[in-house]
């Protein structure tokens, strides 16, 4: 027997004395059957964070951001609206001033036009006062008897000029008015309470209320 055989023989008693044991890794199911464990079976998954919680947190953050942005937009809109209201008020004031200036300018233009018109009419009437004096003198001296052609022409002329406001004034006995009469002579009269026209040397003419020529008279009083 070799030395190796002696050594193996010496070791066998020691292996025989070691107790034998095993572990059954099979699983018993509800129907009484057993299943062998699969090699490399995956371990149970560890608990993961709740996805709904993460989405909720993200949603809350987005809502906060949207609320902040909405607040900024609202404040900006309010400020812009205030500026627009101020501008509208300024434009309304400017429009009122322009309208008032337009009305005033139009009134001035109309007044100036009316004054120019009246001055033009007055100039024309002044140019025929000498003719009117001749007609009045002819009538006083009997040179314009009723029914004659010249009397008819004179009457038509006086009527046409009267339509433009021409009026003759100045008669004996009227009260003296320095705005309408030019006194060339005066005679004192005892007990007189006012000054009146004693003689009319030349009648006066006016256009409506505008005196074109004062009457030349002699007064007493």
Short mmCIF file of C-alpha atoms in Angstrom, two decimals:
data_model
loop_
_atom_site.label_atom_id
_atom_site.label_comp_id
_atom_site.label_asym_id
_atom_site.label_seq_id
_atom_site.Cartn_x
_atom_site.Cartn_y
_atom_site.Cartn_z
CA UNK A 1 0.00 0.00 0.00
CA UNK A 2 1.33 3.30 -0.96
CA UNK A 3 1.71 6.28 1.25
CA UNK A 4 -1.19 8.09 -0.55
CA UNK A 5 -3.54 5.19 0.08
CA UNK A 6 -2.61 5.22 3.72
CA UNK A 7 -3.36 8.91 3.89
CA UNK A 8 -6.81 8.52 2.23
CA UNK A 9 -7.61 5.66 4.56
CA UNK A 10 -6.73 7.80 7.49
CA UNK A 11 -9.00 10.62 6.30
CA UNK A 12 -12.16 8.55 5.67
CA UNK A 13 -13.10 8.02 9.30
CA UNK A 14 -13.09 11.76 9.82
CA UNK A 15 -15.49 12.34 6.84
CA UNK A 16 -17.78 9.58 8.05
CA UNK A 17 -18.04 11.15 11.44
CA UNK A 18 -19.24 14.59 10.02
CA UNK A 19 -23.08 14.96 10.16
CA UNK A 20 -25.01 15.33 6.83
CA UNK A 21 -27.59 18.10 6.30
CA UNK A 22 -29.40 19.88 3.37
CA UNK A 23 -31.87 22.72 2.85
CA UNK A 24 -35.05 22.21 0.83
CA UNK A 25 -35.64 25.38 -1.16
CA UNK A 26 -38.77 24.11 -2.85
CA UNK A 27 -42.03 25.96 -2.22
CA UNK A 28 -45.30 24.31 -1.43
CA UNK A 29 -48.27 25.72 -3.31
CA UNK A 30 -51.88 25.80 -2.17
CA UNK A 31 -52.69 22.57 -4.01
CA UNK A 32 -49.96 20.67 -2.20
CA UNK A 33 -47.49 20.56 -5.05
CA UNK A 34 -44.01 21.85 -4.69
CA UNK A 35 -42.03 23.98 -7.06
CA UNK A 36 -38.31 24.17 -7.35
CA UNK A 37 -36.71 27.51 -7.02
CA UNK A 38 -35.50 29.07 -10.26
CA UNK A 39 -31.89 29.88 -10.52
CA UNK A 40 -31.16 33.57 -10.72
CA UNK A 41 -34.69 34.55 -9.61
CA UNK A 42 -35.08 38.31 -9.40
CA UNK A 43 -35.26 39.80 -6.00
CA UNK A 44 -38.41 41.60 -4.89
CA UNK A 45 -38.44 45.19 -6.19
CA UNK A 46 -37.75 47.86 -3.68
CA UNK A 47 -40.42 50.46 -2.96
CA UNK A 48 -40.36 53.36 -5.47
CA UNK A 49 -41.57 56.97 -4.81
CA UNK A 50 -45.24 57.49 -5.58
CA UNK A 51 -45.49 58.95 -9.13
CA UNK A 52 -48.77 60.70 -8.27
CA UNK A 53 -47.05 62.57 -5.44
CA UNK A 54 -44.29 63.70 -7.76
CA UNK A 55 -46.79 64.83 -10.40
CA UNK A 56 -48.82 66.67 -7.75
CA UNK A 57 -45.75 68.52 -6.51
CA UNK A 58 -44.80 69.43 -10.08
CA UNK A 59 -48.37 70.60 -10.76
CA UNK A 60 -48.36 72.79 -7.68
CA UNK A 61 -45.16 74.43 -8.84
CA UNK A 62 -46.59 75.09 -12.29
CA UNK A 63 -49.76 76.58 -10.76
CA UNK A 64 -47.65 78.90 -8.60
CA UNK A 65 -45.67 80.00 -11.64
CA UNK A 66 -48.85 80.60 -13.64
CA UNK A 67 -50.39 82.55 -10.78
CA UNK A 68 -47.33 84.75 -10.50
CA UNK A 69 -47.28 85.35 -14.26
CA UNK A 70 -51.01 86.12 -14.25
CA UNK A 71 -50.47 88.61 -11.43
CA UNK A 72 -47.71 90.36 -13.37
CA UNK A 73 -49.86 90.49 -16.50
CA UNK A 74 -52.80 91.89 -14.52
CA UNK A 75 -50.68 94.63 -12.93
CA UNK A 76 -49.22 95.48 -16.33
CA UNK A 77 -52.69 95.60 -17.88
CA UNK A 78 -54.00 97.84 -15.09
CA UNK A 79 -51.08 100.24 -15.50
CA UNK A 80 -51.54 100.32 -19.27
CA UNK A 81 -55.28 100.90 -18.87
CA UNK A 82 -54.58 103.83 -16.52
CA UNK A 83 -52.20 105.34 -19.05
CA UNK A 84 -54.77 104.92 -21.81
CA UNK A 85 -57.46 106.58 -19.70
CA UNK A 86 -55.14 109.50 -18.99
CA UNK A 87 -54.34 109.82 -22.69
CA UNK A 88 -58.02 109.69 -23.61
CA UNK A 89 -58.74 112.44 -21.06
CA UNK A 90 -55.95 114.57 -22.53
CA UNK A 91 -57.27 114.06 -26.06
CA UNK A 92 -60.80 114.95 -24.94
CA UNK A 93 -59.51 118.20 -23.41
CA UNK A 94 -57.59 118.99 -26.58
CA UNK A 95 -60.71 118.26 -28.64
CA UNK A 96 -62.79 120.57 -26.44
CA UNK A 97 -60.23 123.35 -26.84
CA UNK A 98 -60.12 122.84 -30.59
CA UNK A 99 -63.91 122.89 -30.79
CA UNK A 100 -64.09 126.05 -28.69
CA UNK A 101 -61.42 127.68 -30.84
CA UNK A 102 -63.30 126.63 -33.97
CA UNK A 103 -66.56 128.08 -32.66
CA UNK A 104 -64.83 131.32 -31.67
CA UNK A 105 -63.04 131.56 -35.01
CA UNK A 106 -66.25 130.92 -36.89
CA UNK A 107 -68.06 133.55 -34.81
CA UNK A 108 -65.29 136.08 -35.48
CA UNK A 109 -65.37 135.32 -39.18
CA UNK A 110 -69.13 135.75 -39.29
CA UNK A 111 -68.93 138.98 -37.33
CA UNK A 112 -66.19 140.32 -39.56
CA UNK A 113 -68.15 139.30 -42.63
CA UNK A 114 -71.25 141.06 -41.31
CA UNK A 115 -69.26 144.19 -40.48
CA UNK A 116 -67.73 144.17 -43.95
CA UNK A 117 -71.16 143.75 -45.48
CA UNK A 118 -72.62 146.62 -43.44
CA UNK A 119 -69.68 148.85 -44.31
CA UNK A 120 -70.15 148.09 -48.00
CA UNK A 121 -73.86 148.90 -47.82
CA UNK A 122 -73.13 152.08 -45.86
CA UNK A 123 -70.62 153.19 -48.49
CA UNK A 124 -73.20 152.71 -51.24
CA UNK A 125 -75.87 154.59 -49.30
CA UNK A 126 -73.48 157.43 -48.52
CA UNK A 127 -72.83 157.80 -52.23
CA UNK A 128 -76.53 158.51 -52.97
CA UNK A 129 -77.24 160.91 -50.10
CA UNK A 130 -76.69 163.87 -52.43
CA UNK A 131 -79.36 162.47 -54.79
CA UNK A 132 -81.72 162.01 -51.86
CA UNK A 133 -81.16 165.65 -50.85
CA UNK A 134 -82.09 166.81 -54.36
CA UNK A 135 -85.25 164.70 -54.33
CA UNK A 136 -86.31 166.11 -50.97
CA UNK A 137 -85.66 169.70 -52.05
CA UNK A 138 -87.58 169.17 -55.29
CA UNK A 139 -90.48 167.73 -53.33
CA UNK A 140 -90.48 170.72 -50.92
CA UNK A 141 -90.49 173.16 -53.84
CA UNK A 142 -93.27 171.36 -55.69
CA UNK A 143 -91.08 170.10 -58.50
CA UNK A 144 -92.28 166.50 -57.99
CA UNK A 145 -96.05 166.63 -58.32
CA UNK A 146 -97.89 163.41 -57.67
CA UNK A 147 -98.50 161.30 -60.74
CA UNK A 148 -95.50 162.50 -62.71
CA UNK A 149 -92.83 160.06 -63.94
CA UNK A 150 -90.14 161.74 -61.84
CA UNK A 151 -92.25 161.48 -58.71
CA UNK A 152 -92.75 157.75 -59.39
CA UNK A 153 -89.02 157.21 -59.95
CA UNK A 154 -88.14 159.08 -56.76
CA UNK A 155 -90.62 157.02 -54.75
CA UNK A 156 -89.24 153.75 -56.12
CA UNK A 157 -85.67 154.81 -55.36
CA UNK A 158 -86.52 155.76 -51.79
CA UNK A 159 -88.35 152.46 -51.31
CA UNK A 160 -85.40 150.44 -52.65
CA UNK A 161 -82.94 152.23 -50.38
CA UNK A 162 -85.27 151.81 -47.40
CA UNK A 163 -85.00 148.04 -47.84
CA UNK A 164 -81.31 148.41 -46.99
CA UNK A 165 -82.13 150.35 -43.81
CA UNK A 166 -81.84 153.93 -45.11
CA UNK A 167 -84.00 156.34 -43.11
CA UNK A 168 -84.33 160.14 -43.24
CA UNK A 169 -84.63 162.02 -39.94
CA UNK A 170 -84.72 165.57 -38.66
CA UNK A 171 -88.01 167.45 -38.36
CA UNK A 172 -88.87 170.75 -36.72
CA UNK A 173 -90.05 170.33 -33.14
CA UNK A 174 -88.06 167.15 -32.45
CA UNK A 175 -85.91 167.09 -29.32
CA UNK A 176 -82.29 167.84 -30.00
CA UNK A 177 -79.98 164.80 -29.86
CA UNK A 178 -76.26 165.56 -30.22
CA UNK A 179 -75.71 162.00 -31.52
CA UNK A 180 -78.02 162.66 -34.47
CA UNK A 181 -78.15 166.44 -34.92
CA UNK A 182 -75.52 169.02 -35.72
CA UNK A 183 -76.60 172.40 -34.33
CA UNK A 184 -75.45 175.25 -36.56
CA UNK A 185 -77.33 177.93 -34.61
CA UNK A 186 -79.23 178.27 -31.34
CA UNK A 187 -81.89 180.62 -29.98
CA UNK A 188 -82.57 180.95 -26.27
CA UNK A 189 -86.18 180.63 -25.20
CA UNK A 190 -87.45 181.52 -21.72
CA UNK A 191 -89.27 178.80 -19.83
CA UNK A 192 -88.16 176.07 -22.21
CA UNK A 193 -87.63 172.73 -20.49
CA UNK A 194 -85.64 171.16 -23.34
CA UNK A 195 -83.84 172.04 -26.55
CA UNK A 196 -85.76 171.35 -29.73
CA UNK A 197 -85.21 171.74 -33.44
CA UNK A 198 -86.41 175.13 -34.71
CA UNK A 199 -85.25 174.75 -38.30
CA UNK A 200 -83.83 171.84 -40.36
CA UNK A 201 -81.30 173.03 -42.89
CA UNK A 202 -80.35 169.58 -44.13
CA UNK A 203 -81.98 166.27 -43.12
CA UNK A 204 -79.93 163.49 -41.63
CA UNK A 205 -79.75 159.86 -42.73
CA UNK A 206 -79.07 156.64 -40.92
CA UNK A 207 -78.81 153.00 -41.84
CA UNK A 208 -80.86 151.19 -39.24
CA UNK A 209 -79.25 152.46 -36.01
CA UNK A 210 -76.03 153.65 -37.65
CA UNK A 211 -75.93 157.39 -38.35
CA UNK A 212 -74.59 158.05 -41.82
CA UNK A 213 -74.94 161.82 -41.65
CA UNK A 214 -76.28 163.99 -38.82
CA UNK A 215 -79.05 166.47 -39.55
CA UNK A 216 -77.93 170.09 -39.70
CA UNK A 217 -80.32 172.13 -37.65
CA UNK A 218 -81.01 175.31 -35.75
CA UNK A 219 -82.18 174.81 -32.15
CA UNK A 220 -84.11 176.71 -29.54
CA UNK A 221 -84.54 176.26 -25.84
#
